[in-house]
Tab-separated table of C-alpha atoms in Angstrom:
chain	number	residue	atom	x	y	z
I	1	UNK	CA	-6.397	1.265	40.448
I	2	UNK	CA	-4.946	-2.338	39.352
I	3	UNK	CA	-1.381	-2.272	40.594
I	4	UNK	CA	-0.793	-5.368	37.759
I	5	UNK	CA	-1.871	-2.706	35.161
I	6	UNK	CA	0.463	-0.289	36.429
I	7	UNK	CA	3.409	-2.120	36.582
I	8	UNK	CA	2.388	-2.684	33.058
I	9	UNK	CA	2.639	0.819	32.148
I	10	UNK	CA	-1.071	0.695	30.917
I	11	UNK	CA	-2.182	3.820	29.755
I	12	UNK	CA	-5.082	5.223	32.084
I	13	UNK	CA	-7.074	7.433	29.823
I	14	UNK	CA	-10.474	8.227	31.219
I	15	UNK	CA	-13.203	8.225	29.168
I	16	UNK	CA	-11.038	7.854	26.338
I	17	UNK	CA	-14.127	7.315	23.744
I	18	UNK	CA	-16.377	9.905	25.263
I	19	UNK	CA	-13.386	12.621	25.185
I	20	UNK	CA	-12.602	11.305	21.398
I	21	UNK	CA	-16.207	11.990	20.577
I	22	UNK	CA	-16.831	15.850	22.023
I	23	UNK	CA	-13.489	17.134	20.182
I	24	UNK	CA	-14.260	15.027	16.925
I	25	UNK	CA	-18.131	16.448	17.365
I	26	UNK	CA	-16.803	19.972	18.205
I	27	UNK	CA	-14.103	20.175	15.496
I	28	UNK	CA	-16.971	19.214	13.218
I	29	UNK	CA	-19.330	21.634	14.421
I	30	UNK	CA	-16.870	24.709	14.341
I	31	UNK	CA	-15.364	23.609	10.941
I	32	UNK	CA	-18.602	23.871	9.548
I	33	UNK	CA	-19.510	26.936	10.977
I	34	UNK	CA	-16.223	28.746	9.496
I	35	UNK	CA	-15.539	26.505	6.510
I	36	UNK	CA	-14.894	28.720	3.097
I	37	UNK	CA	-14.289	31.985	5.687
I	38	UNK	CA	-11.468	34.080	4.515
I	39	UNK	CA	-11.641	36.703	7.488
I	40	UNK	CA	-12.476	36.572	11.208
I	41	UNK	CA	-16.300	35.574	12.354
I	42	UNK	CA	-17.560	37.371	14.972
I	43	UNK	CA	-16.506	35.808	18.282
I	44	UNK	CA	-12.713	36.029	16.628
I	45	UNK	CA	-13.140	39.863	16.892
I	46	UNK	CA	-14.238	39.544	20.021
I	47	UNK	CA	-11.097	37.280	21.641
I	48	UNK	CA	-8.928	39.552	19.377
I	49	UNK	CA	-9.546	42.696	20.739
I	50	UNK	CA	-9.080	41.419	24.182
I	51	UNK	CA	-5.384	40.623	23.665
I	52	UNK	CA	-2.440	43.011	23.353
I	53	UNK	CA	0.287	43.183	21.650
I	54	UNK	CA	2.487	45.303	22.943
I	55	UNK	CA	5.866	44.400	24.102
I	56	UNK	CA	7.219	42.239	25.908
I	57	UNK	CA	3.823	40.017	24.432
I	58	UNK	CA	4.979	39.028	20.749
I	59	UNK	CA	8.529	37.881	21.766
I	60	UNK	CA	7.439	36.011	24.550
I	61	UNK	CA	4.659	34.450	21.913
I	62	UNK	CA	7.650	34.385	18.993
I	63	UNK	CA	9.167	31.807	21.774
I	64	UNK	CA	6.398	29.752	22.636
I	65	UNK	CA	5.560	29.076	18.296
I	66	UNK	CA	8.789	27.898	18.287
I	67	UNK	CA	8.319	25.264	20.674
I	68	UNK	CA	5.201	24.128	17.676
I	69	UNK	CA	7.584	24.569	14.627
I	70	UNK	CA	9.256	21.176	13.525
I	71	UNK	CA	12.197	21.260	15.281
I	72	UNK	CA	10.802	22.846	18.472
I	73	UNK	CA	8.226	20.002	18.428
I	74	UNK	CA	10.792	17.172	17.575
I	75	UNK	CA	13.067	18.562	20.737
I	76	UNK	CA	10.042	18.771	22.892
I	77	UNK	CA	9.361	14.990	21.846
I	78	UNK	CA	12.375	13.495	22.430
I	79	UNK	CA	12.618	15.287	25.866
I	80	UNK	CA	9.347	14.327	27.018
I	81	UNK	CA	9.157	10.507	25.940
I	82	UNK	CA	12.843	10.234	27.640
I	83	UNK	CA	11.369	11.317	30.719
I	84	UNK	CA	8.675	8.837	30.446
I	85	UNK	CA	11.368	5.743	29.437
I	86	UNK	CA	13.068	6.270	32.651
I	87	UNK	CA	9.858	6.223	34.550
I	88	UNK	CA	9.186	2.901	33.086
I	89	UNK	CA	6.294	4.653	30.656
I	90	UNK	CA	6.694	2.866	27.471
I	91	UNK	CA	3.641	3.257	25.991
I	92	UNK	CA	2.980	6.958	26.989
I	93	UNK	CA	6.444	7.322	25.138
I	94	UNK	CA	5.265	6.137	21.944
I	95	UNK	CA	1.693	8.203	22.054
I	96	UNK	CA	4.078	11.268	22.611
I	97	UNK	CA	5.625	10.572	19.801
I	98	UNK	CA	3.330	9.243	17.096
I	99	UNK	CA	0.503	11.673	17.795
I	100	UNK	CA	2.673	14.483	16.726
I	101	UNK	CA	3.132	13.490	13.180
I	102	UNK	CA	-0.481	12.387	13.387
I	103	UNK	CA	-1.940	15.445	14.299
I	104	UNK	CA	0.264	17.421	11.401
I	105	UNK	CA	-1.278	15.104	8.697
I	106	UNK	CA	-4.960	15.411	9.960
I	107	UNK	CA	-4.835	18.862	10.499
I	108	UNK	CA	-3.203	19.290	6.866
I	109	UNK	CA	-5.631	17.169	5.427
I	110	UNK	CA	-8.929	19.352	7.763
I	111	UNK	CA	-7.418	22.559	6.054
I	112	UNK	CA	-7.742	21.543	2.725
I	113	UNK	CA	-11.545	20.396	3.525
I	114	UNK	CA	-12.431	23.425	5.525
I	115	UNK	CA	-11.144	25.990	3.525
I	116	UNK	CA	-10.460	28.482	5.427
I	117	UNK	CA	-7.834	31.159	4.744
I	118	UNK	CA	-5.769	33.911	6.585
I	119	UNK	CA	-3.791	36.432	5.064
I	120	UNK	CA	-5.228	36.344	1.422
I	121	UNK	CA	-4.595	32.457	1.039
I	122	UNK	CA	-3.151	30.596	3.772
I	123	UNK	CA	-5.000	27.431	4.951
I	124	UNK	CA	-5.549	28.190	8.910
I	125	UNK	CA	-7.915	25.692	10.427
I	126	UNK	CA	-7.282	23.815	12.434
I	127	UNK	CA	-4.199	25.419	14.460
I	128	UNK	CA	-1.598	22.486	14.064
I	129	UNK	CA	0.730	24.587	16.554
I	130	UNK	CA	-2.091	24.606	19.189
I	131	UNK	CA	-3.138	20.804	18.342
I	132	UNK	CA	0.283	19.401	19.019
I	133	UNK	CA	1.023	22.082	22.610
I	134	UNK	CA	-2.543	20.070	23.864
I	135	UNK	CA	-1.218	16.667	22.964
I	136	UNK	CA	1.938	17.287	24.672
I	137	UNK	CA	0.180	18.802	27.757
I	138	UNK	CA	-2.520	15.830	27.970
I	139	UNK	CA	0.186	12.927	27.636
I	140	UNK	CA	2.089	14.895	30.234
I	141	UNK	CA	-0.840	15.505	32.826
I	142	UNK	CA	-1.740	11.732	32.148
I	143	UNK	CA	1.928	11.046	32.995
I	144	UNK	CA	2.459	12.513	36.302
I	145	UNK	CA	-0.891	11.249	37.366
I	146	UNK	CA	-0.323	7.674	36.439
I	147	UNK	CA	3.080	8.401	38.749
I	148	UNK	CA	1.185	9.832	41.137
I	149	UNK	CA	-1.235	7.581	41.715
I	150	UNK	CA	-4.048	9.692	41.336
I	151	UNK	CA	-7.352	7.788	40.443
I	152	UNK	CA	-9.988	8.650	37.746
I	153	UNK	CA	-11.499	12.083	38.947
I	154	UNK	CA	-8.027	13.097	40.074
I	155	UNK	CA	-7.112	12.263	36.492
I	156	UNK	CA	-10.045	13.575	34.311
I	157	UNK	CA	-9.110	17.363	36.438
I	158	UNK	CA	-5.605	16.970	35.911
I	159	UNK	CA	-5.978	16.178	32.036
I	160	UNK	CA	-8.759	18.831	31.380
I	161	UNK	CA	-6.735	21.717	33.517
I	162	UNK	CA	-3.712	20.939	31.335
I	163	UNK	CA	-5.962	21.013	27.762
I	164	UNK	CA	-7.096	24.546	29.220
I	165	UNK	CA	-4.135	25.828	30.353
I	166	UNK	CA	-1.949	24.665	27.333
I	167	UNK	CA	-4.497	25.028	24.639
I	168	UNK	CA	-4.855	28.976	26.180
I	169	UNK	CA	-0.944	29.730	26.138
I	170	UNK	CA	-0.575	28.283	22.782
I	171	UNK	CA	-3.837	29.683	21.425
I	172	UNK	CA	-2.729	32.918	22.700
I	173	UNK	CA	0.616	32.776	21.056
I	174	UNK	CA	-0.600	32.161	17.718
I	175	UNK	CA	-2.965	35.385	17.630
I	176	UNK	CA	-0.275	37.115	19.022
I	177	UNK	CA	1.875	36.289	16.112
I	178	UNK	CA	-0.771	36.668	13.531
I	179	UNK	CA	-0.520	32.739	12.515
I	180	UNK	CA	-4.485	32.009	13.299
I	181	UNK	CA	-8.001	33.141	13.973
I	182	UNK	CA	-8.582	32.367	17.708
I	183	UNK	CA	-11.226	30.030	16.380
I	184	UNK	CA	-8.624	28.408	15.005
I	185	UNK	CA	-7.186	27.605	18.105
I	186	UNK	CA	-10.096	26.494	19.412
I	187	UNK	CA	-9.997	23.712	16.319
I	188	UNK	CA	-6.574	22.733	17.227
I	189	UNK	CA	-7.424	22.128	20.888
I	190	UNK	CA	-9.819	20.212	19.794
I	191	UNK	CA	-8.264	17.844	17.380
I	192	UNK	CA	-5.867	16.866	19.953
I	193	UNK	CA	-8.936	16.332	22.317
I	194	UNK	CA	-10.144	14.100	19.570
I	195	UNK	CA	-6.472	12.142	18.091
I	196	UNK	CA	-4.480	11.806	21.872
I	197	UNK	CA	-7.335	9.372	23.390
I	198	UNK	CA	-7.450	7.121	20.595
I	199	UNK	CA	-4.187	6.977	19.878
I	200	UNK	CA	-3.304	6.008	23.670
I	201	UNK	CA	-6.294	3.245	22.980
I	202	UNK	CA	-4.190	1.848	20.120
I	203	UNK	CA	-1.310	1.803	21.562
I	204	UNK	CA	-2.667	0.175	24.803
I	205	UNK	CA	-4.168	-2.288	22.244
I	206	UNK	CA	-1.186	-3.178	19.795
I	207	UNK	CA	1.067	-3.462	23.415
I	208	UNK	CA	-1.496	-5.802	24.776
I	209	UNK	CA	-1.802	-7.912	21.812
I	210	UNK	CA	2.517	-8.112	21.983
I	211	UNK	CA	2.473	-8.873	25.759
I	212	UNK	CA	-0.094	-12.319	24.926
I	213	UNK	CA	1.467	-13.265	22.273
I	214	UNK	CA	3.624	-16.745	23.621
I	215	UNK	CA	7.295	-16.388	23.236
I	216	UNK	CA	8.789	-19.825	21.478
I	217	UNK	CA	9.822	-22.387	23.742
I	218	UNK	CA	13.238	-23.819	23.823
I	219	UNK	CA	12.450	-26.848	22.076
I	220	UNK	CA	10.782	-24.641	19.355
I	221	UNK	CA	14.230	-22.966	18.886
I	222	UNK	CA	15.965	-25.947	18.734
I	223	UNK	CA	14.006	-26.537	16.061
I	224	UNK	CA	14.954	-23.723	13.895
């Protein structure tokens, strides 16, 4: 790993493009498939009936909605990209905290396209709630592995355990609660698959233009 990019705070995403690609190419692929559905396709019974909810399940999965509902999601935000300003992170900061609004306008926008309704009307896919847990979970694995000095496979298992992982909890939650279709889950995880890579690209790329950019020289202010 180039130490210069580090000290940089470059943002290390591996195989940014190609992991872009698979969740744009599976939320495609799965939106088609349940587009216009106003009731559960097959492999959603399936996943359904293998999850209870008995106590102490939907409180626990009341709790971990929250942490998707506005403010939940704005407290979770500022938390995390603090964490990453003291670590010297800029730019994972600011994908932490522009992806979230991102991902609530694209997966607005995907529900009106797809169609797809729960509860005799509501929009449902993608799962916003399970999109933004992922995005959190992959800037965060890409965090502590950048401070960890972990190099690319280290980094490709860390990020894909943590889309698993977190994109399973949160999935869970929302059947639990009745929010979403587990397919729907399975959209969410992918849009943030799909918007937290490029977004980390544009960043790296708007931050890189900044840095080369030449600062005035003191005869140029004198100027002014």
């Amino acid at each position: 790993m180039n130490r210069r990019a580090v000290a940089r705070g470059v943002i290390h995403y591996p195989a940014a493009l190609v992991q872009a690609a698979v969740g744009g190419a599976g939320l495609l692929v799965l939106g088609v498939a349940v587009g216009g559905t106003d009731g559960p396709v097959r492999l959603d019974t399936l996943i359904a009936g293998t999850v209870s909810r008995n106590p102490p399940w939907p409180a626990t999965a009341l709790a971990v909605d929250w942490l998707g509902e506005p403010v939940g999601a704005a407290l979770l935000a500022v938390l995390v990209a603090g964490i990453m300003l003291l670590a010297a992170r800029p730019r994972y900061a600011a994908v932490v905290v522009l992806v979230q609004p991102l991902i609530l306008v694209v997966a607005d926008g995907l529900k009106l396209v797809v169609g797809r309704t729960i509860h005799g009307g509501s929009l449902s896919f993608p799962s916003g709630h399970t999109a933004g847990a992922v995005a959190f979970a992959l800037m965060l694995a890409l965090f502590l592995a950048d401070v960890g000095g972990l190099r690319t496979v280290g980094r490709v298992v860390v990020v894909v355990g943590a889309a698993v992982v977190v994109g399973s909890v949160a999935g869970w939650a929302q059947i639990v609660v009745g929010a979403h279709y587990p397919t729907d889950t399975v959209g969410g995880l992918l849009l943030a698959v799909a918007l937290v890579p490029l977004t980390a690209l544009v960043v790296d790329r708007v931050a890189d233009r900044r840095g080369r950019s030449p600062s005035p020289s003191r005869d140029d202010a004198g100027l002014r």
